[in-house]
């Protein structure tokens, strides 16, 4: 039989089921299996899906999950409480390549990687205990290989911690996040020390790889915010060094114009100035995130850029 299950899952499947037990308050036990070819999950096409299921006492168990896409697969087990919003999962994603996915082809970054994920958790959704590890393997930007990266996401009682690194540890980050309905502020910190700015530009878009951009970027960013009140964001960006080089031309961030500060959603400091031999860029911003921000850029760039 064929079904469409909106909005994130589209699936044509065959299934079998058996029902056993008495019609008591706990209800009978329903068991079976599902097999699908070419399912679509969140807009991504997969090659196949198989799983076993059991429904008893308001608990839905999905076991022997196997979701395949090219050489990659998601395997494991999942249990969902249909009444108490509980969740118990142990899942693993192995041997996917980022460039396999539709969203990658849409964005076209210059970065590609194998991705493995191990995820386990248990509890009610509001206080879910979980541990997720993401491994980026066989990475490259253009044709330049990178060392493996890892970041971790752990959570308990509504608090989620993240830590990781990218670009051969040139970018490091950590954070503590809370849900919308929590009064506590989330925090996130980035530290970046990039000696090859072209590599960073290539991470964002493959088009930048052929433009011959070089340079460096050193700095750190920290932010405090409540997800339900982003207009009251606190942000501090300190750029210790930024130089952009293309051919024989360069732009350097002026030392006394290297910081962006936002306090309670109001811009306290935002006046960046880049100087070059025959070029200058000025960026000035005023206002508040709540009422509106005015950004003025004065750009005078040498044709070599």
PDB file of C-alpha atoms in Angstrom:
ATOM      1  CA  UNK A   1       0.000   0.000   0.000  1.00  0.00           C
ATOM      2  CA  UNK A   2       1.170   3.579  -0.614  1.00  0.00           C
ATOM      3  CA  UNK A   3       1.004   6.442   1.854  1.00  0.00           C
ATOM      4  CA  UNK A   4       2.227  10.030   2.090  1.00  0.00           C
ATOM      5  CA  UNK A   5       2.979  11.183   5.606  1.00  0.00           C
ATOM      6  CA  UNK A   6       3.506  14.987   5.694  1.00  0.00           C
ATOM      7  CA  UNK A   7       5.384  17.149   6.133  1.00  0.00           C
ATOM      8  CA  UNK A   8       8.905  15.743   6.714  1.00  0.00           C
ATOM      9  CA  UNK A   9       8.450  12.159   5.521  1.00  0.00           C
ATOM     10  CA  UNK A  10       7.229  10.913   2.142  1.00  0.00           C
ATOM     11  CA  UNK A  11       7.239   7.156   1.820  1.00  0.00           C
ATOM     12  CA  UNK A  12       5.836   4.349  -0.323  1.00  0.00           C
ATOM     13  CA  UNK A  13       5.969   1.206   1.747  1.00  0.00           C
ATOM     14  CA  UNK A  14       4.844  -2.350   2.273  1.00  0.00           C
ATOM     15  CA  UNK A  15       4.069  -3.586   5.781  1.00  0.00           C
ATOM     16  CA  UNK A  16       2.887  -6.571   7.748  1.00  0.00           C
ATOM     17  CA  UNK A  17       1.412  -6.682  11.223  1.00  0.00           C
ATOM     18  CA  UNK A  18       0.113  -9.075  13.858  1.00  0.00           C
ATOM     19  CA  UNK A  19      -2.096  -8.372  16.877  1.00  0.00           C
ATOM     20  CA  UNK A  20      -1.900 -10.496  20.010  1.00  0.00           C
ATOM     21  CA  UNK A  21      -3.293 -10.266  23.512  1.00  0.00           C
ATOM     22  CA  UNK A  22      -6.459  -9.363  25.372  1.00  0.00           C
ATOM     23  CA  UNK A  23      -8.423  -6.137  25.003  1.00  0.00           C
ATOM     24  CA  UNK A  24      -7.419  -5.058  28.514  1.00  0.00           C
ATOM     25  CA  UNK A  25      -6.527  -1.596  29.767  1.00  0.00           C
ATOM     26  CA  UNK A  26      -3.011  -2.156  28.443  1.00  0.00           C
ATOM     27  CA  UNK A  27      -4.343  -3.147  25.066  1.00  0.00           C
ATOM     28  CA  UNK A  28      -3.036  -5.818  22.723  1.00  0.00           C
ATOM     29  CA  UNK A  29       0.485  -6.006  21.382  1.00  0.00           C
ATOM     30  CA  UNK A  30       0.897  -4.987  17.749  1.00  0.00           C
ATOM     31  CA  UNK A  31       4.081  -6.102  16.003  1.00  0.00           C
ATOM     32  CA  UNK A  32       5.243  -5.961  12.422  1.00  0.00           C
ATOM     33  CA  UNK A  33       7.728  -4.717   9.891  1.00  0.00           C
ATOM     34  CA  UNK A  34       7.944  -1.954   7.302  1.00  0.00           C
ATOM     35  CA  UNK A  35       9.939  -1.902   4.089  1.00  0.00           C
ATOM     36  CA  UNK A  36      10.231   1.086   1.778  1.00  0.00           C
ATOM     37  CA  UNK A  37      12.069   1.898  -1.432  1.00  0.00           C
ATOM     38  CA  UNK A  38      13.061   5.477  -2.246  1.00  0.00           C
ATOM     39  CA  UNK A  39      11.709   7.182   0.907  1.00  0.00           C
ATOM     40  CA  UNK A  40      12.124  10.937   1.236  1.00  0.00           C
ATOM     41  CA  UNK A  41      13.033  12.437   4.624  1.00  0.00           C
ATOM     42  CA  UNK A  42      13.143  16.244   5.056  1.00  0.00           C
ATOM     43  CA  UNK A  43      13.499  16.654   1.308  1.00  0.00           C
ATOM     44  CA  UNK A  44      16.337  14.129   1.006  1.00  0.00           C
ATOM     45  CA  UNK A  45      15.985  11.029  -1.159  1.00  0.00           C
ATOM     46  CA  UNK A  46      17.129   7.717   0.338  1.00  0.00           C
ATOM     47  CA  UNK A  47      17.585   4.321  -1.267  1.00  0.00           C
ATOM     48  CA  UNK A  48      15.610   2.249   1.213  1.00  0.00           C
ATOM     49  CA  UNK A  49      14.229   1.842   4.720  1.00  0.00           C
ATOM     50  CA  UNK A  50      13.499  -1.269   6.756  1.00  0.00           C
ATOM     51  CA  UNK A  51      12.464  -1.576  10.397  1.00  0.00           C
ATOM     52  CA  UNK A  52      10.628  -3.714  12.916  1.00  0.00           C
ATOM     53  CA  UNK A  53       7.990  -2.188  15.202  1.00  0.00           C
ATOM     54  CA  UNK A  54       6.039  -3.024  18.336  1.00  0.00           C
ATOM     55  CA  UNK A  55       3.202  -1.097  19.974  1.00  0.00           C
ATOM     56  CA  UNK A  56       2.165  -2.009  23.525  1.00  0.00           C
ATOM     57  CA  UNK A  57       1.060  -0.079  26.604  1.00  0.00           C
ATOM     58  CA  UNK A  58       1.399   3.328  24.883  1.00  0.00           C
ATOM     59  CA  UNK A  59       4.992   2.584  23.883  1.00  0.00           C
ATOM     60  CA  UNK A  60       6.030   2.447  20.238  1.00  0.00           C
ATOM     61  CA  UNK A  61       9.312   0.590  19.677  1.00  0.00           C
ATOM     62  CA  UNK A  62      11.150   0.805  16.361  1.00  0.00           C
ATOM     63  CA  UNK A  63      13.994  -1.699  16.126  1.00  0.00           C
ATOM     64  CA  UNK A  64      16.396  -2.938  13.479  1.00  0.00           C
ATOM     65  CA  UNK A  65      16.140   0.456  11.761  1.00  0.00           C
ATOM     66  CA  UNK A  66      18.163   0.597   8.544  1.00  0.00           C
ATOM     67  CA  UNK A  67      17.912   3.724   6.389  1.00  0.00           C
ATOM     68  CA  UNK A  68      20.269   3.725   3.388  1.00  0.00           C
ATOM     69  CA  UNK A  69      21.591   6.376   1.002  1.00  0.00           C
ATOM     70  CA  UNK A  70      24.388   5.404  -1.401  1.00  0.00           C
ATOM     71  CA  UNK A  71      27.118   3.927   0.833  1.00  0.00           C
ATOM     72  CA  UNK A  72      25.769   5.548   4.007  1.00  0.00           C
ATOM     73  CA  UNK A  73      23.243   4.182   6.503  1.00  0.00           C
ATOM     74  CA  UNK A  74      21.381   5.027   9.699  1.00  0.00           C
ATOM     75  CA  UNK A  75      20.895   2.064  12.027  1.00  0.00           C
ATOM     76  CA  UNK A  76      19.652   1.508  15.570  1.00  0.00           C
ATOM     77  CA  UNK A  77      16.520   1.577  17.700  1.00  0.00           C
ATOM     78  CA  UNK A  78      13.984   4.130  18.917  1.00  0.00           C
ATOM     79  CA  UNK A  79      11.213   4.008  21.524  1.00  0.00           C
ATOM     80  CA  UNK A  80       8.508   6.683  21.801  1.00  0.00           C
ATOM     81  CA  UNK A  81       5.991   7.141  24.601  1.00  0.00           C
ATOM     82  CA  UNK A  82       2.712   8.050  22.943  1.00  0.00           C
ATOM     83  CA  UNK A  83       1.239   9.515  26.144  1.00  0.00           C
ATOM     84  CA  UNK A  84       4.122  10.708  28.327  1.00  0.00           C
ATOM     85  CA  UNK A  85       6.328  12.343  25.617  1.00  0.00           C
ATOM     86  CA  UNK A  86       9.202  10.041  26.549  1.00  0.00           C
ATOM     87  CA  UNK A  87      11.947   9.113  24.131  1.00  0.00           C
ATOM     88  CA  UNK A  88      14.665   6.463  24.203  1.00  0.00           C
ATOM     89  CA  UNK A  89      17.052   6.133  21.276  1.00  0.00           C
ATOM     90  CA  UNK A  90      20.354   4.583  20.245  1.00  0.00           C
ATOM     91  CA  UNK A  91      21.174   5.479  16.653  1.00  0.00           C
ATOM     92  CA  UNK A  92      24.237   5.524  14.459  1.00  0.00           C
ATOM     93  CA  UNK A  93      24.871   7.157  11.070  1.00  0.00           C
ATOM     94  CA  UNK A  94      27.880   5.847   9.170  1.00  0.00           C
ATOM     95  CA  UNK A  95      29.719   6.560   5.919  1.00  0.00           C
ATOM     96  CA  UNK A  96      27.591   9.388   4.564  1.00  0.00           C
ATOM     97  CA  UNK A  97      29.283  11.981   2.349  1.00  0.00           C
ATOM     98  CA  UNK A  98      28.058  15.561   2.624  1.00  0.00           C
ATOM     99  CA  UNK A  99      28.070  15.978  -1.154  1.00  0.00           C
ATOM    100  CA  UNK A 100      25.479  13.154  -1.372  1.00  0.00           C
ATOM    101  CA  UNK A 101      22.770  15.415   0.028  1.00  0.00           C
ATOM    102  CA  UNK A 102      20.429  17.716  -1.887  1.00  0.00           C
ATOM    103  CA  UNK A 103      20.988  20.632   0.483  1.00  0.00           C
ATOM    104  CA  UNK A 104      24.732  20.446  -0.214  1.00  0.00           C
ATOM    105  CA  UNK A 105      24.126  20.646  -3.960  1.00  0.00           C
ATOM    106  CA  UNK A 106      21.908  23.677  -3.397  1.00  0.00           C
ATOM    107  CA  UNK A 107      24.432  25.593  -1.242  1.00  0.00           C
ATOM    108  CA  UNK A 108      27.573  24.362  -3.088  1.00  0.00           C
ATOM    109  CA  UNK A 109      30.195  24.973  -0.402  1.00  0.00           C
ATOM    110  CA  UNK A 110      33.840  24.247  -1.214  1.00  0.00           C
ATOM    111  CA  UNK A 111      33.966  21.888   1.769  1.00  0.00           C
ATOM    112  CA  UNK A 112      33.244  18.160   1.651  1.00  0.00           C
ATOM    113  CA  UNK A 113      33.553  15.409   4.248  1.00  0.00           C
ATOM    114  CA  UNK A 114      32.441  11.978   5.348  1.00  0.00           C
ATOM    115  CA  UNK A 115      30.150  12.234   8.363  1.00  0.00           C
ATOM    116  CA  UNK A 116      29.546   9.694  11.126  1.00  0.00           C
ATOM    117  CA  UNK A 117      27.145  10.296  14.018  1.00  0.00           C
ATOM    118  CA  UNK A 118      26.537   8.376  17.233  1.00  0.00           C
ATOM    119  CA  UNK A 119      23.477   9.426  19.220  1.00  0.00           C
ATOM    120  CA  UNK A 120      21.908   8.040  22.398  1.00  0.00           C
ATOM    121  CA  UNK A 121      19.389   9.451  24.833  1.00  0.00           C
ATOM    122  CA  UNK A 122      16.508   8.758  27.186  1.00  0.00           C
ATOM    123  CA  UNK A 123      13.843  10.594  29.166  1.00  0.00           C
ATOM    124  CA  UNK A 124      10.982  13.005  28.633  1.00  0.00           C
ATOM    125  CA  UNK A 125      11.503  15.594  25.908  1.00  0.00           C
ATOM    126  CA  UNK A 126      11.758  18.555  28.311  1.00  0.00           C
ATOM    127  CA  UNK A 127      14.485  16.912  30.403  1.00  0.00           C
ATOM    128  CA  UNK A 128      15.991  14.546  27.857  1.00  0.00           C
ATOM    129  CA  UNK A 129      19.427  13.120  28.650  1.00  0.00           C
ATOM    130  CA  UNK A 130      21.371  12.782  25.424  1.00  0.00           C
ATOM    131  CA  UNK A 131      24.873  12.373  24.078  1.00  0.00           C
ATOM    132  CA  UNK A 132      25.610  13.011  20.403  1.00  0.00           C
ATOM    133  CA  UNK A 133      29.035  12.799  18.781  1.00  0.00           C
ATOM    134  CA  UNK A 134      29.640  14.018  15.223  1.00  0.00           C
ATOM    135  CA  UNK A 135      32.785  13.020  13.342  1.00  0.00           C
ATOM    136  CA  UNK A 136      33.908  14.741  10.128  1.00  0.00           C
ATOM    137  CA  UNK A 137      36.369  12.447   8.333  1.00  0.00           C
ATOM    138  CA  UNK A 138      38.323  12.641   5.076  1.00  0.00           C
ATOM    139  CA  UNK A 139      37.637  16.355   4.906  1.00  0.00           C
ATOM    140  CA  UNK A 140      38.790  18.617   2.138  1.00  0.00           C
ATOM    141  CA  UNK A 141      38.307  22.157   0.901  1.00  0.00           C
ATOM    142  CA  UNK A 142      38.776  22.112  -2.831  1.00  0.00           C
ATOM    143  CA  UNK A 143      41.613  19.651  -3.231  1.00  0.00           C
ATOM    144  CA  UNK A 144      43.270  20.457   0.115  1.00  0.00           C
ATOM    145  CA  UNK A 145      42.825  17.702   2.726  1.00  0.00           C
ATOM    146  CA  UNK A 146      42.106  18.539   6.369  1.00  0.00           C
ATOM    147  CA  UNK A 147      42.547  16.654   9.628  1.00  0.00           C
ATOM    148  CA  UNK A 148      39.480  14.950  11.104  1.00  0.00           C
ATOM    149  CA  UNK A 149      37.142  17.020  13.266  1.00  0.00           C
ATOM    150  CA  UNK A 150      34.758  16.145  16.062  1.00  0.00           C
ATOM    151  CA  UNK A 151      32.097  17.973  18.000  1.00  0.00           C
ATOM    152  CA  UNK A 152      29.930  16.777  20.852  1.00  0.00           C
ATOM    153  CA  UNK A 153      26.424  17.670  21.994  1.00  0.00           C
ATOM    154  CA  UNK A 154      25.417  16.566  25.485  1.00  0.00           C
ATOM    155  CA  UNK A 155      22.313  17.446  27.426  1.00  0.00           C
ATOM    156  CA  UNK A 156      20.366  16.884  30.618  1.00  0.00           C
ATOM    157  CA  UNK A 157      17.447  18.589  32.357  1.00  0.00           C
ATOM    158  CA  UNK A 158      16.947  21.071  29.515  1.00  0.00           C
ATOM    159  CA  UNK A 159      20.587  22.163  29.333  1.00  0.00           C
ATOM    160  CA  UNK A 160      22.602  21.355  26.194  1.00  0.00           C
ATOM    161  CA  UNK A 161      26.380  21.693  25.932  1.00  0.00           C
ATOM    162  CA  UNK A 162      28.281  21.790  22.654  1.00  0.00           C
ATOM    163  CA  UNK A 163      32.037  21.724  22.032  1.00  0.00           C
ATOM    164  CA  UNK A 164      34.071  21.171  18.909  1.00  0.00           C
ATOM    165  CA  UNK A 165      36.627  22.329  16.363  1.00  0.00           C
ATOM    166  CA  UNK A 166      36.925  22.789  12.613  1.00  0.00           C
ATOM    167  CA  UNK A 167      39.585  23.512   9.981  1.00  0.00           C
ATOM    168  CA  UNK A 168      42.468  21.675  11.656  1.00  0.00           C
ATOM    169  CA  UNK A 169      41.531  23.287  14.992  1.00  0.00           C
ATOM    170  CA  UNK A 170      41.739  26.777  13.470  1.00  0.00           C
ATOM    171  CA  UNK A 171      38.153  27.332  14.654  1.00  0.00           C
ATOM    172  CA  UNK A 172      37.093  26.198  18.130  1.00  0.00           C
ATOM    173  CA  UNK A 173      33.691  26.636  19.727  1.00  0.00           C
ATOM    174  CA  UNK A 174      31.750  25.794  22.851  1.00  0.00           C
ATOM    175  CA  UNK A 175      28.355  26.708  24.155  1.00  0.00           C
ATOM    176  CA  UNK A 176      25.608  26.142  26.704  1.00  0.00           C
ATOM    177  CA  UNK A 177      22.092  26.275  25.292  1.00  0.00           C
ATOM    178  CA  UNK A 178      18.633  26.363  26.896  1.00  0.00           C
ATOM    179  CA  UNK A 179      15.160  25.967  25.310  1.00  0.00           C
ATOM    180  CA  UNK A 180      12.750  28.796  24.561  1.00  0.00           C
ATOM    181  CA  UNK A 181      10.715  28.300  27.732  1.00  0.00           C
ATOM    182  CA  UNK A 182      13.725  28.569  30.054  1.00  0.00           C
ATOM    183  CA  UNK A 183      14.623  31.831  31.813  1.00  0.00           C
ATOM    184  CA  UNK A 184      18.353  31.050  31.742  1.00  0.00           C
ATOM    185  CA  UNK A 185      20.575  32.664  29.108  1.00  0.00           C
ATOM    186  CA  UNK A 186      22.337  30.586  26.502  1.00  0.00           C
ATOM    187  CA  UNK A 187      25.997  31.279  25.761  1.00  0.00           C
ATOM    188  CA  UNK A 188      28.250  30.496  22.821  1.00  0.00           C
ATOM    189  CA  UNK A 189      31.945  31.236  22.264  1.00  0.00           C
ATOM    190  CA  UNK A 190      34.085  31.014  19.123  1.00  0.00           C
ATOM    191  CA  UNK A 191      37.841  31.353  18.872  1.00  0.00           C
ATOM    192  CA  UNK A 192      39.338  31.553  15.404  1.00  0.00           C
ATOM    193  CA  UNK A 193      42.939  31.620  14.242  1.00  0.00           C
ATOM    194  CA  UNK A 194      42.869  31.204  10.489  1.00  0.00           C
ATOM    195  CA  UNK A 195      46.193  31.666   8.671  1.00  0.00           C
ATOM    196  CA  UNK A 196      44.704  30.956   5.240  1.00  0.00           C
ATOM    197  CA  UNK A 197      41.685  33.158   4.650  1.00  0.00           C
ATOM    198  CA  UNK A 198      41.150  31.567   1.245  1.00  0.00           C
ATOM    199  CA  UNK A 199      40.545  28.264   3.015  1.00  0.00           C
ATOM    200  CA  UNK A 200      37.821  29.843   5.143  1.00  0.00           C
ATOM    201  CA  UNK A 201      36.242  31.491   2.104  1.00  0.00           C
ATOM    202  CA  UNK A 202      36.281  28.125   0.325  1.00  0.00           C
ATOM    203  CA  UNK A 203      34.459  26.580   3.280  1.00  0.00           C
ATOM    204  CA  UNK A 204      31.558  28.940   2.580  1.00  0.00           C
ATOM    205  CA  UNK A 205      31.435  28.645  -1.208  1.00  0.00           C
ATOM    206  CA  UNK A 206      33.306  26.749  -3.914  1.00  0.00           C
ATOM    207  CA  UNK A 207      33.228  29.901  -6.057  1.00  0.00           C
ATOM    208  CA  UNK A 208      35.741  31.550  -3.722  1.00  0.00           C
ATOM    209  CA  UNK A 209      38.357  28.835  -4.312  1.00  0.00           C
ATOM    210  CA  UNK A 210      39.227  30.179  -7.763  1.00  0.00           C
ATOM    211  CA  UNK A 211      39.449  33.839  -6.755  1.00  0.00           C
ATOM    212  CA  UNK A 212      42.976  33.741  -5.354  1.00  0.00           C
ATOM    213  CA  UNK A 213      42.063  35.255  -1.986  1.00  0.00           C
ATOM    214  CA  UNK A 214      44.651  34.985   0.792  1.00  0.00           C
ATOM    215  CA  UNK A 215      45.101  36.542   4.216  1.00  0.00           C
ATOM    216  CA  UNK A 216      44.467  35.836   7.885  1.00  0.00           C
ATOM    217  CA  UNK A 217      41.785  36.182  10.548  1.00  0.00           C
ATOM    218  CA  UNK A 218      42.369  35.999  14.305  1.00  0.00           C
ATOM    219  CA  UNK A 219      39.746  36.785  16.901  1.00  0.00           C
ATOM    220  CA  UNK A 220      37.003  35.587  19.189  1.00  0.00           C
ATOM    221  CA  UNK A 221      33.264  36.014  19.533  1.00  0.00           C
ATOM    222  CA  UNK A 222      31.040  35.433  22.553  1.00  0.00           C
ATOM    223  CA  UNK A 223      27.306  35.881  22.825  1.00  0.00           C
ATOM    224  CA  UNK A 224      24.693  35.605  25.576  1.00  0.00           C
ATOM    225  CA  UNK A 225      21.030  35.349  24.665  1.00  0.00           C
ATOM    226  CA  UNK A 226      17.643  33.895  25.449  1.00  0.00           C
ATOM    227  CA  UNK A 227      16.265  32.114  22.354  1.00  0.00           C
ATOM    228  CA  UNK A 228      12.836  33.619  23.051  1.00  0.00           C
ATOM    229  CA  UNK A 229      14.275  37.175  23.244  1.00  0.00           C
ATOM    230  CA  UNK A 230      17.003  37.415  20.621  1.00  0.00           C
ATOM    231  CA  UNK A 231      16.344  41.148  20.358  1.00  0.00           C
ATOM    232  CA  UNK A 232      18.040  41.484  23.798  1.00  0.00           C
ATOM    233  CA  UNK A 233      21.228  39.761  22.618  1.00  0.00           C
ATOM    234  CA  UNK A 234      24.630  40.525  24.170  1.00  0.00           C
ATOM    235  CA  UNK A 235      27.497  40.074  21.694  1.00  0.00           C
ATOM    236  CA  UNK A 236      31.186  40.874  21.777  1.00  0.00           C
ATOM    237  CA  UNK A 237      33.311  40.358  18.657  1.00  0.00           C
ATOM    238  CA  UNK A 238      37.017  41.091  18.984  1.00  0.00           C
ATOM    239  CA  UNK A 239      39.044  40.863  15.772  1.00  0.00           C
ATOM    240  CA  UNK A 240      42.709  40.704  16.711  1.00  0.00           C
ATOM    241  CA  UNK A 241      43.900  40.616  13.091  1.00  0.00           C
ATOM    242  CA  UNK A 242      42.224  40.608   9.689  1.00  0.00           C
ATOM    243  CA  UNK A 243      44.044  40.962   6.393  1.00  0.00           C
ATOM    244  CA  UNK A 244      42.630  40.252   2.932  1.00  0.00           C
ATOM    245  CA  UNK A 245      45.100  39.796   0.059  1.00  0.00           C
ATOM    246  CA  UNK A 246      44.351  39.371  -3.620  1.00  0.00           C
ATOM    247  CA  UNK A 247      47.146  39.625  -6.145  1.00  0.00           C
ATOM    248  CA  UNK A 248      49.300  42.581  -5.140  1.00  0.00           C
ATOM    249  CA  UNK A 249      46.510  44.313  -3.212  1.00  0.00           C
ATOM    250  CA  UNK A 250      45.675  44.051   0.466  1.00  0.00           C
ATOM    251  CA  UNK A 251      43.185  45.383   2.985  1.00  0.00           C
ATOM    252  CA  UNK A 252      44.019  45.431   6.711  1.00  0.00           C
ATOM    253  CA  UNK A 253      41.601  46.067   9.558  1.00  0.00           C
ATOM    254  CA  UNK A 254      42.662  49.169  11.484  1.00  0.00           C
ATOM    255  CA  UNK A 255      43.825  48.349  15.014  1.00  0.00           C
ATOM    256  CA  UNK A 256      41.600  50.868  16.778  1.00  0.00           C
ATOM    257  CA  UNK A 257      38.507  49.795  14.804  1.00  0.00           C
ATOM    258  CA  UNK A 258      38.374  46.077  15.531  1.00  0.00           C
ATOM    259  CA  UNK A 259      35.411  45.430  17.811  1.00  0.00           C
ATOM    260  CA  UNK A 260      31.643  44.998  17.560  1.00  0.00           C
ATOM    261  CA  UNK A 261      29.737  45.243  20.855  1.00  0.00           C
ATOM    262  CA  UNK A 262      25.981  44.748  21.265  1.00  0.00           C
ATOM    263  CA  UNK A 263      24.531  45.140  24.785  1.00  0.00           C
ATOM    264  CA  UNK A 264      20.916  44.236  25.565  1.00  0.00           C
ATOM    265  CA  UNK A 265      20.220  44.385  21.844  1.00  0.00           C
ATOM    266  CA  UNK A 266      21.624  47.907  21.438  1.00  0.00           C
ATOM    267  CA  UNK A 267      24.725  48.523  19.323  1.00  0.00           C
ATOM    268  CA  UNK A 268      27.347  50.122  21.553  1.00  0.00           C
ATOM    269  CA  UNK A 269      30.289  49.858  19.167  1.00  0.00           C
ATOM    270  CA  UNK A 270      30.419  49.063  15.457  1.00  0.00           C
ATOM    271  CA  UNK A 271      32.893  51.055  13.417  1.00  0.00           C
ATOM    272  CA  UNK A 272      35.177  48.916  11.290  1.00  0.00           C
ATOM    273  CA  UNK A 273      37.783  50.465   8.985  1.00  0.00           C
ATOM    274  CA  UNK A 274      39.890  48.554   6.427  1.00  0.00           C
ATOM    275  CA  UNK A 275      42.865  50.335   4.879  1.00  0.00           C
ATOM    276  CA  UNK A 276      44.807  49.513   1.719  1.00  0.00           C
ATOM    277  CA  UNK A 277      47.284  51.290  -0.532  1.00  0.00           C
ATOM    278  CA  UNK A 278      44.520  52.579  -2.808  1.00  0.00           C
ATOM    279  CA  UNK A 279      41.440  51.254  -1.011  1.00  0.00           C
ATOM    280  CA  UNK A 280      39.382  51.817   2.108  1.00  0.00           C
ATOM    281  CA  UNK A 281      36.197  50.312   3.519  1.00  0.00           C
ATOM    282  CA  UNK A 282      34.259  51.817   6.421  1.00  0.00           C
ATOM    283  CA  UNK A 283      31.365  50.004   8.084  1.00  0.00           C
ATOM    284  CA  UNK A 284      29.301  51.797  10.734  1.00  0.00           C
ATOM    285  CA  UNK A 285      26.118  50.578  12.428  1.00  0.00           C
ATOM    286  CA  UNK A 286      23.757  52.142  14.967  1.00  0.00           C
ATOM    287  CA  UNK A 287      20.396  51.302  16.508  1.00  0.00           C
ATOM    288  CA  UNK A 288      18.842  48.336  18.296  1.00  0.00           C
ATOM    289  CA  UNK A 289      17.822  44.833  17.292  1.00  0.00           C
ATOM    290  CA  UNK A 290      14.349  45.581  18.622  1.00  0.00           C
ATOM    291  CA  UNK A 291      13.798  48.906  16.891  1.00  0.00           C
ATOM    292  CA  UNK A 292      15.964  48.489  13.807  1.00  0.00           C
ATOM    293  CA  UNK A 293      19.613  48.703  12.820  1.00  0.00           C
ATOM    294  CA  UNK A 294      21.052  51.251  10.396  1.00  0.00           C
ATOM    295  CA  UNK A 295      24.155  50.008   8.570  1.00  0.00           C
ATOM    296  CA  UNK A 296      26.256  52.378   6.486  1.00  0.00           C
ATOM    297  CA  UNK A 297      29.118  51.091   4.341  1.00  0.00           C
ATOM    298  CA  UNK A 298      31.518  53.422   2.543  1.00  0.00           C
ATOM    299  CA  UNK A 299      33.462  51.377  -0.011  1.00  0.00           C
ATOM    300  CA  UNK A 300      36.383  52.589  -2.101  1.00  0.00           C
ATOM    301  CA  UNK A 301      38.164  49.555  -3.536  1.00  0.00           C
ATOM    302  CA  UNK A 302      41.011  49.229  -6.017  1.00  0.00           C
ATOM    303  CA  UNK A 303      39.954  47.481  -9.235  1.00  0.00           C
ATOM    304  CA  UNK A 304      42.369  44.631  -8.384  1.00  0.00           C
ATOM    305  CA  UNK A 305      39.871  43.344  -5.814  1.00  0.00           C
TER     306      UNK A 305
END
